[in-house]
Coordinates of C-alpha atoms in Angstrom, one line a residue:
M1 CA 0.0 0.0 0.0
S2 CA 1.3 3.5 -0.9
P3 CA 2.0 6.0 1.8
P4 CA -0.7 8.7 2.2
V5 CA -0.2 11.9 0.3
S6 CA -0.3 15.1 2.3
E7 CA -2.7 17.9 1.5
R8 CA 0.2 20.3 0.8
Q9 CA 1.6 17.9 -1.8
L10 CA -1.8 17.5 -3.5
A11 CA -2.2 21.3 -3.6
G12 CA 1.2 21.7 -5.2
E13 CA 0.2 19.0 -7.8
R14 CA -3.1 20.8 -8.6
K15 CA -1.2 24.1 -9.0
N16 CA 1.3 22.5 -11.4
E17 CA -1.5 20.9 -13.4
A18 CA -3.3 24.2 -13.7
R19 CA -0.1 25.9 -15.0
T20 CA 0.6 23.2 -17.5
A21 CA -3.0 23.4 -18.8
R22 CA -2.7 27.2 -19.3
Q23 CA 0.6 26.6 -21.2
V24 CA -1.0 24.0 -23.4
R25 CA -3.9 26.2 -24.2
R26 CA -1.6 29.1 -25.1
T27 CA 0.7 27.1 -27.4
P28 CA -1.5 27.1 -30.6
V29 CA -2.0 30.8 -30.3
V30 CA 1.7 31.5 -30.0
V31 CA 2.5 29.2 -32.9
L32 CA -0.1 30.7 -35.1
G33 CA 1.1 34.2 -34.2
L34 CA 4.7 33.3 -35.1
L35 CA 3.5 31.9 -38.4
V36 CA 1.5 35.1 -39.2
V37 CA 4.5 37.3 -38.4
L38 CA 6.9 35.1 -40.5
T39 CA 4.5 35.0 -43.5
F40 CA 4.2 38.8 -43.3
A41 CA 8.0 39.2 -43.2
V42 CA 8.5 36.9 -46.2
G43 CA 5.8 38.8 -48.1
I44 CA 7.3 42.2 -47.5
T45 CA 10.8 40.9 -48.4
A46 CA 9.5 39.4 -51.7
A47 CA 7.6 42.6 -52.6
I48 CA 10.7 44.7 -52.0
D49 CA 12.9 42.4 -54.0
L50 CA 10.4 42.3 -56.9
R51 CA 10.2 46.1 -56.9
R52 CA 14.0 46.3 -57.0
L53 CA 14.0 44.1 -60.1
D54 CA 11.6 46.4 -61.8
T55 CA 14.2 49.2 -61.8
P56 CA 17.0 49.6 -64.4
A57 CA 19.7 48.8 -61.8
G58 CA 17.8 45.7 -60.6
A59 CA 17.3 44.5 -64.2
A60 CA 20.9 45.0 -65.1
Q61 CA 22.2 43.2 -62.1
G62 CA 19.6 40.4 -62.5
W63 CA 20.5 40.0 -66.2
V64 CA 24.3 39.7 -65.5
T65 CA 23.7 37.3 -62.7
A66 CA 21.4 35.2 -64.9
R67 CA 24.0 35.1 -67.6
L68 CA 26.8 34.0 -65.2
S69 CA 24.6 31.3 -63.7
G70 CA 23.2 30.1 -67.0
D71 CA 19.5 30.9 -66.1
C72 CA 18.1 31.1 -69.7
A73 CA 14.6 32.0 -68.8
R74 CA 15.7 35.0 -66.7
Y75 CA 18.4 35.9 -69.3
R76 CA 15.7 36.2 -72.0
L77 CA 13.2 37.9 -69.7
L78 CA 15.7 40.6 -68.7
S79 CA 17.2 41.3 -72.1
T80 CA 16.5 42.1 -75.7
P81 CA 18.8 41.7 -78.7
D82 CA 20.3 44.8 -80.3
E83 CA 19.7 43.2 -83.7
P84 CA 17.1 40.6 -84.7
E85 CA 18.1 37.2 -83.3
S86 CA 18.9 34.5 -85.9
R87 CA 18.9 31.6 -83.4
G88 CA 15.9 30.0 -81.9
E89 CA 15.1 30.1 -78.2
Q90 CA 16.4 26.6 -77.7
Q91 CA 19.7 27.3 -79.5
L92 CA 20.2 30.4 -77.4
C93 CA 19.6 28.5 -74.2
D94 CA 21.9 25.7 -75.3
D95 CA 24.7 28.3 -76.1
L96 CA 24.1 30.0 -72.7
A97 CA 24.3 26.7 -70.9
D98 CA 27.6 25.8 -72.6
V99 CA 29.2 29.2 -71.7
A100 CA 27.9 28.9 -68.1
R101 CA 29.3 25.3 -67.8
E102 CA 32.8 26.6 -68.8
R103 CA 32.6 29.3 -66.2
L104 CA 31.3 27.0 -63.5
A105 CA 34.1 24.5 -64.3
A106 CA 36.6 27.2 -63.6
A107 CA 35.0 27.7 -60.2
V108 CA 35.6 31.5 -60.1
R109 CA 33.3 33.4 -57.8
T110 CA 32.3 36.7 -59.2
R111 CA 30.8 39.7 -57.4
V112 CA 28.2 41.7 -59.5
R113 CA 27.2 45.2 -58.4
V114 CA 25.8 48.4 -59.8
V115 CA 28.2 51.3 -59.5
G116 CA 27.6 55.0 -60.0
D117 CA 24.4 56.7 -60.8
V118 CA 21.7 55.3 -63.1
V119 CA 21.0 57.7 -66.0
Q120 CA 17.3 57.4 -67.0
E121 CA 15.6 59.3 -69.8
G122 CA 12.0 58.2 -70.4
G123 CA 12.1 54.6 -71.6
L124 CA 15.9 54.4 -71.9
A125 CA 18.5 54.0 -69.2
R126 CA 22.3 53.5 -68.7
V127 CA 23.6 51.5 -65.8
S128 CA 27.3 50.9 -64.9
V129 CA 27.8 47.3 -63.7
E130 CA 31.0 46.0 -62.1
L131 CA 32.1 42.4 -62.4
A132 CA 34.8 41.5 -59.9
P133 CA 36.1 38.0 -60.1
E134 CA 37.6 36.6 -57.0
G135 CA 41.4 37.2 -57.2
G136 CA 41.0 39.0 -60.5
T137 CA 40.7 42.6 -61.8
A138 CA 37.3 44.2 -61.6
V139 CA 35.7 45.3 -64.9
V140 CA 33.1 48.1 -65.2
K141 CA 30.9 48.5 -68.3
Q142 CA 27.9 50.6 -69.0
L143 CA 24.8 48.7 -70.1
R144 CA 21.9 50.2 -72.1
L145 CA 18.4 49.4 -71.1
V146 CA 15.0 49.9 -72.7
E147 CA 11.6 49.8 -71.0
R148 CA 9.3 47.4 -72.8
D149 CA 6.7 46.1 -70.4
R150 CA 9.7 45.9 -68.0
W151 CA 13.3 47.1 -68.0
R152 CA 15.5 45.0 -70.3
V153 CA 19.2 45.1 -71.1
V154 CA 20.0 45.7 -74.7
R155 CA 22.4 42.9 -75.8
D156 CA 24.8 45.0 -77.7
A157 CA 28.6 45.0 -78.0
A158 CA 29.3 46.6 -74.6
A159 CA 26.9 44.2 -72.8
C160 CA 28.3 41.2 -74.5
E161 CA 31.9 42.4 -73.9
L162 CA 31.1 42.4 -70.1
V163 CA 29.5 39.0 -69.9
R164 CA 30.6 37.2 -73.1
C165 CA 27.1 36.7 -74.5
P166 CA 26.4 33.3 -76.1

């Protein structure tokens, strides 16, 4: 037979059970609140990032990054040829992938950043972009952009000299 439990011990157990019950009831509210705050923060970050891409500087930086990583869909979305393109979309993507593979095989990390002021006149803009390969010499070129439903880099000689267009 078990020893008798004192009233003091029973009162302490009831107090602990009541505290645990309150914590259990509060847990879903806390988790839901954290999820709402996290979702809100992600939404704001995405909106800010998407607005940044809708500027000449964001489009130029995004295009160079897409070219270096071989992201064909983004490369085509953020650029327009200076002259009519003779290759089909698939051939352009294949050429882009080949050039990106060569670059990735060399395993050179490159910093891409917009330097200086963006010069914008109506639907045209000029943006200076710096490519700084790790352990190499930084190169700065000015890219021309046009606004056609969104800002797009004009794939001309200067742009292709910077990133070696396929």
